[in-house]
Amino acid sequence: MPSDPPRRRLKPADRRAQLLAVSAQLFAARPYEEVLMEDVAERAGVSRALLYRHFPSKHDLFAAVYRQAADQLLAETRFDPGDTLVDQLIQGLDTHLDYFIANRNAVLAANRVLAGDPVIQTIMTDELDALRAQLLNVLPLADEEAREAVSGVLRSWLVFVQTLCVDWLTRQTCTRTELRDVCVGAVLGAIRPLLADDPAPDWPR
């Protein structure tokens, strides 16, 4: 009887990356409760002991997956002053909606199953703070007072967008484009009174 081929040895960083990739697929495909560490190990072709050496628990594994996703979303969200504000908002929202739709189970796990978990909440807060800082850098702010006022509005708007998108993943009461345009319209309406110049004079179209 032929023996199984030897397991391919990887450097620790490469093995971690492989485990995260496999785990991201499983957390996207299944509800959080249905993803087992044994399944991850089997799919990755490693022993459970090796998996646990990298990630001591499923919670640690999911947090690492979600942190990686948040970092990737930030890298893919480009706020370019050369584009109109509306174009920048649409690009950023589309990037996030693409991820939310493709990884519905993971997003619902982070926002519903693990709601209130301090590690997951820190990941979310860090990403929202980074997005807020990027937006502030492309807005026509007259002075520090305006910056502070707009910053507070953006903080609330980003939480609103997050909540709205999670609710939409649960029950899609409008189209994706309508959802995105609601988010764009909400922030434009909120910041216009705080700016000397209208950042999107052509909106609504």
mmCIF file with all atom_site columns, C-alpha atoms in Angstrom:
data_model
loop_
_atom_site.group_PDB
_atom_site.id
_atom_site.type_symbol
_atom_site.label_atom_id
_atom_site.label_alt_id
_atom_site.label_comp_id
_atom_site.label_asym_id
_atom_site.label_entity_id
_atom_site.label_seq_id
_atom_site.pdbx_PDB_ins_code
_atom_site.Cartn_x
_atom_site.Cartn_y
_atom_site.Cartn_z
_atom_site.occupancy
_atom_site.B_iso_or_equiv
_atom_site.pdbx_formal_charge
_atom_site.auth_seq_id
_atom_site.auth_comp_id
_atom_site.auth_asym_id
_atom_site.auth_atom_id
_atom_site.pdbx_PDB_model_num
ATOM 1   C CA . MET A 1 1   ? 0.000   0.000  0.000  1.00 0.00 ? 1   MET A CA 1
ATOM 2   C CA . PRO A 1 2   ? 1.558   3.328  -1.030 1.00 0.00 ? 2   PRO A CA 1
ATOM 3   C CA . SER A 1 3   ? 2.374   5.703  1.790  1.00 0.00 ? 3   SER A CA 1
ATOM 4   C CA . ASP A 1 4   ? 0.985   9.218  1.959  1.00 0.00 ? 4   ASP A CA 1
ATOM 5   C CA . PRO A 1 5   ? 3.226   11.890 0.453  1.00 0.00 ? 5   PRO A CA 1
ATOM 6   C CA . PRO A 1 6   ? 5.297   13.732 3.042  1.00 0.00 ? 6   PRO A CA 1
ATOM 7   C CA . ARG A 1 7   ? 3.725   16.915 4.358  1.00 0.00 ? 7   ARG A CA 1
ATOM 8   C CA . ARG A 1 8   ? 5.272   19.979 2.789  1.00 0.00 ? 8   ARG A CA 1
ATOM 9   C CA . ARG A 1 9   ? 7.321   21.949 5.283  1.00 0.00 ? 9   ARG A CA 1
ATOM 10  C CA . LEU A 1 10  ? 6.850   25.702 5.248  1.00 0.00 ? 10  LEU A CA 1
ATOM 11  C CA . LYS A 1 11  ? 8.557   28.529 7.039  1.00 0.00 ? 11  LYS A CA 1
ATOM 12  C CA . PRO A 1 12  ? 6.497   29.699 10.051 1.00 0.00 ? 12  PRO A CA 1
ATOM 13  C CA . ALA A 1 13  ? 5.404   32.912 8.305  1.00 0.00 ? 13  ALA A CA 1
ATOM 14  C CA . ASP A 1 14  ? 4.374   31.014 5.177  1.00 0.00 ? 14  ASP A CA 1
ATOM 15  C CA . ARG A 1 15  ? 2.514   28.417 7.226  1.00 0.00 ? 15  ARG A CA 1
ATOM 16  C CA . ARG A 1 16  ? 0.676   31.150 9.124  1.00 0.00 ? 16  ARG A CA 1
ATOM 17  C CA . ALA A 1 17  ? -0.309  32.791 5.842  1.00 0.00 ? 17  ALA A CA 1
ATOM 18  C CA . GLN A 1 18  ? -1.578  29.461 4.514  1.00 0.00 ? 18  GLN A CA 1
ATOM 19  C CA . LEU A 1 19  ? -3.615  28.818 7.651  1.00 0.00 ? 19  LEU A CA 1
ATOM 20  C CA . LEU A 1 20  ? -5.132  32.292 7.463  1.00 0.00 ? 20  LEU A CA 1
ATOM 21  C CA . ALA A 1 21  ? -6.061  31.817 3.812  1.00 0.00 ? 21  ALA A CA 1
ATOM 22  C CA . VAL A 1 22  ? -7.719  28.473 4.500  1.00 0.00 ? 22  VAL A CA 1
ATOM 23  C CA . SER A 1 23  ? -9.497  29.846 7.556  1.00 0.00 ? 23  SER A CA 1
ATOM 24  C CA . ALA A 1 24  ? -10.772 32.906 5.687  1.00 0.00 ? 24  ALA A CA 1
ATOM 25  C CA . GLN A 1 25  ? -12.390 30.600 3.146  1.00 0.00 ? 25  GLN A CA 1
ATOM 26  C CA . LEU A 1 26  ? -14.066 28.525 5.851  1.00 0.00 ? 26  LEU A CA 1
ATOM 27  C CA . PHE A 1 27  ? -15.284 31.508 7.861  1.00 0.00 ? 27  PHE A CA 1
ATOM 28  C CA . ALA A 1 28  ? -16.733 32.975 4.661  1.00 0.00 ? 28  ALA A CA 1
ATOM 29  C CA . ALA A 1 29  ? -18.452 29.729 3.677  1.00 0.00 ? 29  ALA A CA 1
ATOM 30  C CA . ARG A 1 30  ? -19.918 28.745 7.058  1.00 0.00 ? 30  ARG A CA 1
ATOM 31  C CA . PRO A 1 31  ? -21.432 30.388 10.130 1.00 0.00 ? 31  PRO A CA 1
ATOM 32  C CA . TYR A 1 32  ? -18.889 30.944 12.907 1.00 0.00 ? 32  TYR A CA 1
ATOM 33  C CA . GLU A 1 33  ? -20.349 28.178 15.075 1.00 0.00 ? 33  GLU A CA 1
ATOM 34  C CA . GLU A 1 34  ? -19.903 25.607 12.310 1.00 0.00 ? 34  GLU A CA 1
ATOM 35  C CA . VAL A 1 35  ? -16.207 26.250 11.685 1.00 0.00 ? 35  VAL A CA 1
ATOM 36  C CA . LEU A 1 36  ? -14.149 23.762 13.680 1.00 0.00 ? 36  LEU A CA 1
ATOM 37  C CA . MET A 1 37  ? -10.419 23.880 14.269 1.00 0.00 ? 37  MET A CA 1
ATOM 38  C CA . GLU A 1 38  ? -10.243 20.266 13.085 1.00 0.00 ? 38  GLU A CA 1
ATOM 39  C CA . ASP A 1 39  ? -11.746 21.329 9.766  1.00 0.00 ? 39  ASP A CA 1
ATOM 40  C CA . VAL A 1 40  ? -9.154  24.061 9.353  1.00 0.00 ? 40  VAL A CA 1
ATOM 41  C CA . ALA A 1 41  ? -6.320  21.656 10.091 1.00 0.00 ? 41  ALA A CA 1
ATOM 42  C CA . GLU A 1 42  ? -7.674  19.057 7.702  1.00 0.00 ? 42  GLU A CA 1
ATOM 43  C CA . ARG A 1 43  ? -8.236  21.569 4.898  1.00 0.00 ? 43  ARG A CA 1
ATOM 44  C CA . ALA A 1 44  ? -4.735  22.968 5.388  1.00 0.00 ? 44  ALA A CA 1
ATOM 45  C CA . GLY A 1 45  ? -3.175  19.511 5.523  1.00 0.00 ? 45  GLY A CA 1
ATOM 46  C CA . VAL A 1 46  ? -1.615  20.005 8.947  1.00 0.00 ? 46  VAL A CA 1
ATOM 47  C CA . SER A 1 47  ? -2.011  18.440 12.365 1.00 0.00 ? 47  SER A CA 1
ATOM 48  C CA . ARG A 1 48  ? -4.259  20.042 14.945 1.00 0.00 ? 48  ARG A CA 1
ATOM 49  C CA . ALA A 1 49  ? -1.225  20.436 17.176 1.00 0.00 ? 49  ALA A CA 1
ATOM 50  C CA . LEU A 1 50  ? 0.506   22.542 14.524 1.00 0.00 ? 50  LEU A CA 1
ATOM 51  C CA . LEU A 1 51  ? -2.604  24.666 14.021 1.00 0.00 ? 51  LEU A CA 1
ATOM 52  C CA . TYR A 1 52  ? -2.896  25.282 17.770 1.00 0.00 ? 52  TYR A CA 1
ATOM 53  C CA . ARG A 1 53  ? 0.764   26.299 17.924 1.00 0.00 ? 53  ARG A CA 1
ATOM 54  C CA . HIS A 1 54  ? -0.039  29.147 15.553 1.00 0.00 ? 54  HIS A CA 1
ATOM 55  C CA . PHE A 1 55  ? -3.518  29.950 16.902 1.00 0.00 ? 55  PHE A CA 1
ATOM 56  C CA . PRO A 1 56  ? -4.381  28.776 20.432 1.00 0.00 ? 56  PRO A CA 1
ATOM 57  C CA . SER A 1 57  ? -8.154  29.009 19.853 1.00 0.00 ? 57  SER A CA 1
ATOM 58  C CA . LYS A 1 58  ? -10.800 29.534 17.193 1.00 0.00 ? 58  LYS A CA 1
ATOM 59  C CA . HIS A 1 59  ? -11.310 33.034 18.559 1.00 0.00 ? 59  HIS A CA 1
ATOM 60  C CA . ASP A 1 60  ? -7.616  33.835 18.041 1.00 0.00 ? 60  ASP A CA 1
ATOM 61  C CA . LEU A 1 61  ? -7.798  32.413 14.527 1.00 0.00 ? 61  LEU A CA 1
ATOM 62  C CA . PHE A 1 62  ? -10.897 34.413 13.593 1.00 0.00 ? 62  PHE A CA 1
ATOM 63  C CA . ALA A 1 63  ? -9.414  37.605 15.045 1.00 0.00 ? 63  ALA A CA 1
ATOM 64  C CA . ALA A 1 64  ? -6.286  37.135 12.927 1.00 0.00 ? 64  ALA A CA 1
ATOM 65  C CA . VAL A 1 65  ? -8.407  36.535 9.817  1.00 0.00 ? 65  VAL A CA 1
ATOM 66  C CA . TYR A 1 66  ? -10.487 39.633 10.497 1.00 0.00 ? 66  TYR A CA 1
ATOM 67  C CA . ARG A 1 67  ? -7.433  41.783 11.233 1.00 0.00 ? 67  ARG A CA 1
ATOM 68  C CA . GLN A 1 68  ? -5.884  40.724 7.939  1.00 0.00 ? 68  GLN A CA 1
ATOM 69  C CA . ALA A 1 69  ? -9.127  41.516 6.102  1.00 0.00 ? 69  ALA A CA 1
ATOM 70  C CA . ALA A 1 70  ? -9.351  44.954 7.732  1.00 0.00 ? 70  ALA A CA 1
ATOM 71  C CA . ASP A 1 71  ? -5.758  45.745 6.749  1.00 0.00 ? 71  ASP A CA 1
ATOM 72  C CA . GLN A 1 72  ? -6.431  44.637 3.184  1.00 0.00 ? 72  GLN A CA 1
ATOM 73  C CA . LEU A 1 73  ? -9.584  46.740 2.949  1.00 0.00 ? 73  LEU A CA 1
ATOM 74  C CA . LEU A 1 74  ? -7.645  49.775 4.125  1.00 0.00 ? 74  LEU A CA 1
ATOM 75  C CA . ALA A 1 75  ? -4.967  49.143 1.523  1.00 0.00 ? 75  ALA A CA 1
ATOM 76  C CA . GLU A 1 76  ? -7.584  48.829 -1.218 1.00 0.00 ? 76  GLU A CA 1
ATOM 77  C CA . THR A 1 77  ? -9.552  51.916 -0.171 1.00 0.00 ? 77  THR A CA 1
ATOM 78  C CA . ARG A 1 78  ? -7.910  54.801 -1.988 1.00 0.00 ? 78  ARG A CA 1
ATOM 79  C CA . PHE A 1 79  ? -8.817  58.388 -1.168 1.00 0.00 ? 79  PHE A CA 1
ATOM 80  C CA . ASP A 1 80  ? -7.203  60.340 -3.994 1.00 0.00 ? 80  ASP A CA 1
ATOM 81  C CA . PRO A 1 81  ? -7.557  64.142 -3.862 1.00 0.00 ? 81  PRO A CA 1
ATOM 82  C CA . GLY A 1 82  ? -7.441  64.085 -7.653 1.00 0.00 ? 82  GLY A CA 1
ATOM 83  C CA . ASP A 1 83  ? -10.857 62.384 -7.755 1.00 0.00 ? 83  ASP A CA 1
ATOM 84  C CA . THR A 1 84  ? -14.147 63.947 -6.744 1.00 0.00 ? 84  THR A CA 1
ATOM 85  C CA . LEU A 1 85  ? -15.307 63.278 -3.204 1.00 0.00 ? 85  LEU A CA 1
ATOM 86  C CA . VAL A 1 86  ? -18.280 61.286 -4.502 1.00 0.00 ? 86  VAL A CA 1
ATOM 87  C CA . ASP A 1 87  ? -16.009 59.082 -6.622 1.00 0.00 ? 87  ASP A CA 1
ATOM 88  C CA . GLN A 1 88  ? -13.780 58.466 -3.605 1.00 0.00 ? 88  GLN A CA 1
ATOM 89  C CA . LEU A 1 89  ? -16.736 57.583 -1.383 1.00 0.00 ? 89  LEU A CA 1
ATOM 90  C CA . ILE A 1 90  ? -18.145 55.236 -4.008 1.00 0.00 ? 90  ILE A CA 1
ATOM 91  C CA . GLN A 1 91  ? -14.796 53.488 -4.447 1.00 0.00 ? 91  GLN A CA 1
ATOM 92  C CA . GLY A 1 92  ? -14.395 53.006 -0.710 1.00 0.00 ? 92  GLY A CA 1
ATOM 93  C CA . LEU A 1 93  ? -17.940 51.769 -0.215 1.00 0.00 ? 93  LEU A CA 1
ATOM 94  C CA . ASP A 1 94  ? -17.731 49.418 -3.201 1.00 0.00 ? 94  ASP A CA 1
ATOM 95  C CA . THR A 1 95  ? -14.506 47.932 -1.850 1.00 0.00 ? 95  THR A CA 1
ATOM 96  C CA . HIS A 1 96  ? -16.138 47.219 1.489  1.00 0.00 ? 96  HIS A CA 1
ATOM 97  C CA . LEU A 1 97  ? -19.413 45.980 0.017  1.00 0.00 ? 97  LEU A CA 1
ATOM 98  C CA . ASP A 1 98  ? -17.509 43.552 -2.215 1.00 0.00 ? 98  ASP A CA 1
ATOM 99  C CA . TYR A 1 99  ? -15.881 42.101 0.892  1.00 0.00 ? 99  TYR A CA 1
ATOM 100 C CA . PHE A 1 100 ? -19.075 42.097 2.956  1.00 0.00 ? 100 PHE A CA 1
ATOM 101 C CA . ILE A 1 101 ? -21.019 40.218 0.292  1.00 0.00 ? 101 ILE A CA 1
ATOM 102 C CA . ALA A 1 102 ? -18.260 37.697 -0.435 1.00 0.00 ? 102 ALA A CA 1
ATOM 103 C CA . ASN A 1 103 ? -17.630 37.121 3.287  1.00 0.00 ? 103 ASN A CA 1
ATOM 104 C CA . ARG A 1 104 ? -21.143 37.479 4.671  1.00 0.00 ? 104 ARG A CA 1
ATOM 105 C CA . ASN A 1 105 ? -20.723 34.813 7.367  1.00 0.00 ? 105 ASN A CA 1
ATOM 106 C CA . ALA A 1 106 ? -17.468 36.325 8.631  1.00 0.00 ? 106 ALA A CA 1
ATOM 107 C CA . VAL A 1 107 ? -18.940 39.826 8.743  1.00 0.00 ? 107 VAL A CA 1
ATOM 108 C CA . LEU A 1 108 ? -22.023 38.624 10.610 1.00 0.00 ? 108 LEU A CA 1
ATOM 109 C CA . ALA A 1 109 ? -19.807 36.696 13.012 1.00 0.00 ? 109 ALA A CA 1
ATOM 110 C CA . ALA A 1 110 ? -17.790 39.800 13.833 1.00 0.00 ? 110 ALA A CA 1
ATOM 111 C CA . ASN A 1 111 ? -20.813 42.059 14.189 1.00 0.00 ? 111 ASN A CA 1
ATOM 112 C CA . ARG A 1 112 ? -23.389 39.713 15.683 1.00 0.00 ? 112 ARG A CA 1
ATOM 113 C CA . VAL A 1 113 ? -21.926 36.514 17.154 1.00 0.00 ? 113 VAL A CA 1
ATOM 114 C CA . LEU A 1 114 ? -18.879 38.289 18.586 1.00 0.00 ? 114 LEU A CA 1
ATOM 115 C CA . ALA A 1 115 ? -20.506 41.670 19.148 1.00 0.00 ? 115 ALA A CA 1
ATOM 116 C CA . GLY A 1 116 ? -18.898 43.252 22.177 1.00 0.00 ? 116 GLY A CA 1
ATOM 117 C CA . ASP A 1 117 ? -15.797 41.089 22.009 1.00 0.00 ? 117 ASP A CA 1
ATOM 118 C CA . PRO A 1 118 ? -12.955 43.508 22.874 1.00 0.00 ? 118 PRO A CA 1
ATOM 119 C CA . VAL A 1 119 ? -10.456 42.077 20.390 1.00 0.00 ? 119 VAL A CA 1
ATOM 120 C CA . ILE A 1 120 ? -12.852 42.177 17.443 1.00 0.00 ? 120 ILE A CA 1
ATOM 121 C CA . GLN A 1 121 ? -14.150 45.597 18.457 1.00 0.00 ? 121 GLN A CA 1
ATOM 122 C CA . THR A 1 122 ? -10.585 46.933 18.540 1.00 0.00 ? 122 THR A CA 1
ATOM 123 C CA . ILE A 1 123 ? -9.984  45.674 14.997 1.00 0.00 ? 123 ILE A CA 1
ATOM 124 C CA . MET A 1 124 ? -13.146 47.404 13.794 1.00 0.00 ? 124 MET A CA 1
ATOM 125 C CA . THR A 1 125 ? -12.410 50.614 15.663 1.00 0.00 ? 125 THR A CA 1
ATOM 126 C CA . ASP A 1 126 ? -8.862  50.763 14.306 1.00 0.00 ? 126 ASP A CA 1
ATOM 127 C CA . GLU A 1 127 ? -10.105 50.398 10.740 1.00 0.00 ? 127 GLU A CA 1
ATOM 128 C CA . LEU A 1 128 ? -12.855 53.001 11.152 1.00 0.00 ? 128 LEU A CA 1
ATOM 129 C CA . ASP A 1 129 ? -10.378 55.441 12.729 1.00 0.00 ? 129 ASP A CA 1
ATOM 130 C CA . ALA A 1 130 ? -7.976  54.940 9.819  1.00 0.00 ? 130 ALA A CA 1
ATOM 131 C CA . LEU A 1 131 ? -10.762 55.496 7.282  1.00 0.00 ? 131 LEU A CA 1
ATOM 132 C CA . ARG A 1 132 ? -11.852 58.648 9.125  1.00 0.00 ? 132 ARG A CA 1
ATOM 133 C CA . ALA A 1 133 ? -8.297  60.005 9.070  1.00 0.00 ? 133 ALA A CA 1
ATOM 134 C CA . GLN A 1 134 ? -8.017  59.350 5.328  1.00 0.00 ? 134 GLN A CA 1
ATOM 135 C CA . LEU A 1 135 ? -11.306 61.120 4.642  1.00 0.00 ? 135 LEU A CA 1
ATOM 136 C CA . LEU A 1 136 ? -10.308 64.115 6.725  1.00 0.00 ? 136 LEU A CA 1
ATOM 137 C CA . ASN A 1 137 ? -7.179  64.487 4.622  1.00 0.00 ? 137 ASN A CA 1
ATOM 138 C CA . VAL A 1 138 ? -9.129  64.897 1.367  1.00 0.00 ? 138 VAL A CA 1
ATOM 139 C CA . LEU A 1 139 ? -11.888 67.222 2.605  1.00 0.00 ? 139 LEU A CA 1
ATOM 140 C CA . PRO A 1 140 ? -11.666 71.020 2.167  1.00 0.00 ? 140 PRO A CA 1
ATOM 141 C CA . LEU A 1 141 ? -11.423 71.941 5.853  1.00 0.00 ? 141 LEU A CA 1
ATOM 142 C CA . ALA A 1 142 ? -10.962 75.615 6.647  1.00 0.00 ? 142 ALA A CA 1
ATOM 143 C CA . ASP A 1 143 ? -9.351  75.261 10.077 1.00 0.00 ? 143 ASP A CA 1
ATOM 144 C CA . GLU A 1 144 ? -8.838  72.997 13.067 1.00 0.00 ? 144 GLU A CA 1
ATOM 145 C CA . GLU A 1 145 ? -12.294 73.777 14.431 1.00 0.00 ? 145 GLU A CA 1
ATOM 146 C CA . ALA A 1 146 ? -13.895 72.572 11.207 1.00 0.00 ? 146 ALA A CA 1
ATOM 147 C CA . ARG A 1 147 ? -11.669 69.508 11.233 1.00 0.00 ? 147 ARG A CA 1
ATOM 148 C CA . GLU A 1 148 ? -12.776 68.588 14.738 1.00 0.00 ? 148 GLU A CA 1
ATOM 149 C CA . ALA A 1 149 ? -16.446 69.057 13.895 1.00 0.00 ? 149 ALA A CA 1
ATOM 150 C CA . VAL A 1 150 ? -16.243 67.021 10.684 1.00 0.00 ? 150 VAL A CA 1
ATOM 151 C CA . SER A 1 151 ? -14.210 64.326 12.438 1.00 0.00 ? 151 SER A CA 1
ATOM 152 C CA . GLY A 1 152 ? -17.042 63.794 14.919 1.00 0.00 ? 152 GLY A CA 1
ATOM 153 C CA . VAL A 1 153 ? -19.582 63.545 12.123 1.00 0.00 ? 153 VAL A CA 1
ATOM 154 C CA . LEU A 1 154 ? -17.442 61.059 10.206 1.00 0.00 ? 154 LEU A CA 1
ATOM 155 C CA . ARG A 1 155 ? -17.016 58.889 13.285 1.00 0.00 ? 155 ARG A CA 1
ATOM 156 C CA . SER A 1 156 ? -20.790 58.598 13.662 1.00 0.00 ? 156 SER A CA 1
ATOM 157 C CA . TRP A 1 157 ? -21.316 58.142 9.926  1.00 0.00 ? 157 TRP A CA 1
ATOM 158 C CA . LEU A 1 158 ? -18.871 55.248 9.705  1.00 0.00 ? 158 LEU A CA 1
ATOM 159 C CA . VAL A 1 159 ? -20.668 53.453 12.542 1.00 0.00 ? 159 VAL A CA 1
ATOM 160 C CA . PHE A 1 160 ? -23.963 54.142 10.755 1.00 0.00 ? 160 PHE A CA 1
ATOM 161 C CA . VAL A 1 161 ? -22.592 52.632 7.532  1.00 0.00 ? 161 VAL A CA 1
ATOM 162 C CA . GLN A 1 162 ? -21.304 49.580 9.358  1.00 0.00 ? 162 GLN A CA 1
ATOM 163 C CA . THR A 1 163 ? -24.650 49.002 11.088 1.00 0.00 ? 163 THR A CA 1
ATOM 164 C CA . LEU A 1 164 ? -26.655 49.598 7.919  1.00 0.00 ? 164 LEU A CA 1
ATOM 165 C CA . CYS A 1 165 ? -24.521 47.218 5.856  1.00 0.00 ? 165 CYS A CA 1
ATOM 166 C CA . VAL A 1 166 ? -24.700 44.449 8.462  1.00 0.00 ? 166 VAL A CA 1
ATOM 167 C CA . ASP A 1 167 ? -28.482 44.817 8.625  1.00 0.00 ? 167 ASP A CA 1
ATOM 168 C CA . TRP A 1 168 ? -28.582 44.705 4.813  1.00 0.00 ? 168 TRP A CA 1
ATOM 169 C CA . LEU A 1 169 ? -26.632 41.451 4.784  1.00 0.00 ? 169 LEU A CA 1
ATOM 170 C CA . THR A 1 170 ? -29.300 39.989 7.069  1.00 0.00 ? 170 THR A CA 1
ATOM 171 C CA . ARG A 1 171 ? -32.280 41.276 5.096  1.00 0.00 ? 171 ARG A CA 1
ATOM 172 C CA . GLN A 1 172 ? -31.756 42.982 1.760  1.00 0.00 ? 172 GLN A CA 1
ATOM 173 C CA . THR A 1 173 ? -34.563 45.535 1.671  1.00 0.00 ? 173 THR A CA 1
ATOM 174 C CA . CYS A 1 174 ? -32.957 47.559 -1.128 1.00 0.00 ? 174 CYS A CA 1
ATOM 175 C CA . THR A 1 175 ? -30.477 47.064 -3.941 1.00 0.00 ? 175 THR A CA 1
ATOM 176 C CA . ARG A 1 176 ? -26.751 47.250 -3.436 1.00 0.00 ? 176 ARG A CA 1
ATOM 177 C CA . THR A 1 177 ? -26.582 50.501 -5.429 1.00 0.00 ? 177 THR A CA 1
ATOM 178 C CA . GLU A 1 178 ? -29.374 52.023 -3.357 1.00 0.00 ? 178 GLU A CA 1
ATOM 179 C CA . LEU A 1 179 ? -27.578 51.017 -0.170 1.00 0.00 ? 179 LEU A CA 1
ATOM 180 C CA . ARG A 1 180 ? -24.359 52.614 -1.368 1.00 0.00 ? 180 ARG A CA 1
ATOM 181 C CA . ASP A 1 181 ? -26.123 55.817 -2.451 1.00 0.00 ? 181 ASP A CA 1
ATOM 182 C CA . VAL A 1 182 ? -27.901 56.093 0.894  1.00 0.00 ? 182 VAL A CA 1
ATOM 183 C CA . CYS A 1 183 ? -24.494 55.979 2.591  1.00 0.00 ? 183 CYS A CA 1
ATOM 184 C CA . VAL A 1 184 ? -23.022 58.584 0.235  1.00 0.00 ? 184 VAL A CA 1
ATOM 185 C CA . GLY A 1 185 ? -26.026 60.883 0.602  1.00 0.00 ? 185 GLY A CA 1
ATOM 186 C CA . ALA A 1 186 ? -25.959 60.571 4.379  1.00 0.00 ? 186 ALA A CA 1
ATOM 187 C CA . VAL A 1 187 ? -22.384 61.768 4.776  1.00 0.00 ? 187 VAL A CA 1
ATOM 188 C CA . LEU A 1 188 ? -22.711 64.573 2.232  1.00 0.00 ? 188 LEU A CA 1
ATOM 189 C CA . GLY A 1 189 ? -25.813 65.891 3.966  1.00 0.00 ? 189 GLY A CA 1
ATOM 190 C CA . ALA A 1 190 ? -24.095 65.689 7.333  1.00 0.00 ? 190 ALA A CA 1
ATOM 191 C CA . ILE A 1 191 ? -20.853 67.500 6.479  1.00 0.00 ? 191 ILE A CA 1
ATOM 192 C CA . ARG A 1 192 ? -22.132 70.177 4.076  1.00 0.00 ? 192 ARG A CA 1
ATOM 193 C CA . PRO A 1 193 ? -23.181 72.586 6.863  1.00 0.00 ? 193 PRO A CA 1
ATOM 194 C CA . LEU A 1 194 ? -19.663 72.353 8.315  1.00 0.00 ? 194 LEU A CA 1
ATOM 195 C CA . LEU A 1 195 ? -17.747 73.200 5.130  1.00 0.00 ? 195 LEU A CA 1
ATOM 196 C CA . ALA A 1 196 ? -17.215 76.553 3.443  1.00 0.00 ? 196 ALA A CA 1
ATOM 197 C CA . ASP A 1 197 ? -17.453 74.978 -0.008 1.00 0.00 ? 197 ASP A CA 1
ATOM 198 C CA . ASP A 1 198 ? -19.829 72.252 -1.123 1.00 0.00 ? 198 ASP A CA 1
ATOM 199 C CA . PRO A 1 199 ? -17.634 69.158 -1.650 1.00 0.00 ? 199 PRO A CA 1
ATOM 200 C CA . ALA A 1 200 ? -20.129 67.556 -4.063 1.00 0.00 ? 200 ALA A CA 1
ATOM 201 C CA . PRO A 1 201 ? -22.187 70.229 -5.869 1.00 0.00 ? 201 PRO A CA 1
ATOM 202 C CA . ASP A 1 202 ? -23.433 67.688 -8.424 1.00 0.00 ? 202 ASP A CA 1
ATOM 203 C CA . TRP A 1 203 ? -24.936 65.370 -5.797 1.00 0.00 ? 203 TRP A CA 1
ATOM 204 C CA . PRO A 1 204 ? -27.710 64.309 -5.814 1.00 0.00 ? 204 PRO A CA 1
ATOM 205 C CA . ARG A 1 205 ? -27.523 63.620 -9.511 1.00 0.00 ? 205 ARG A CA 1
#
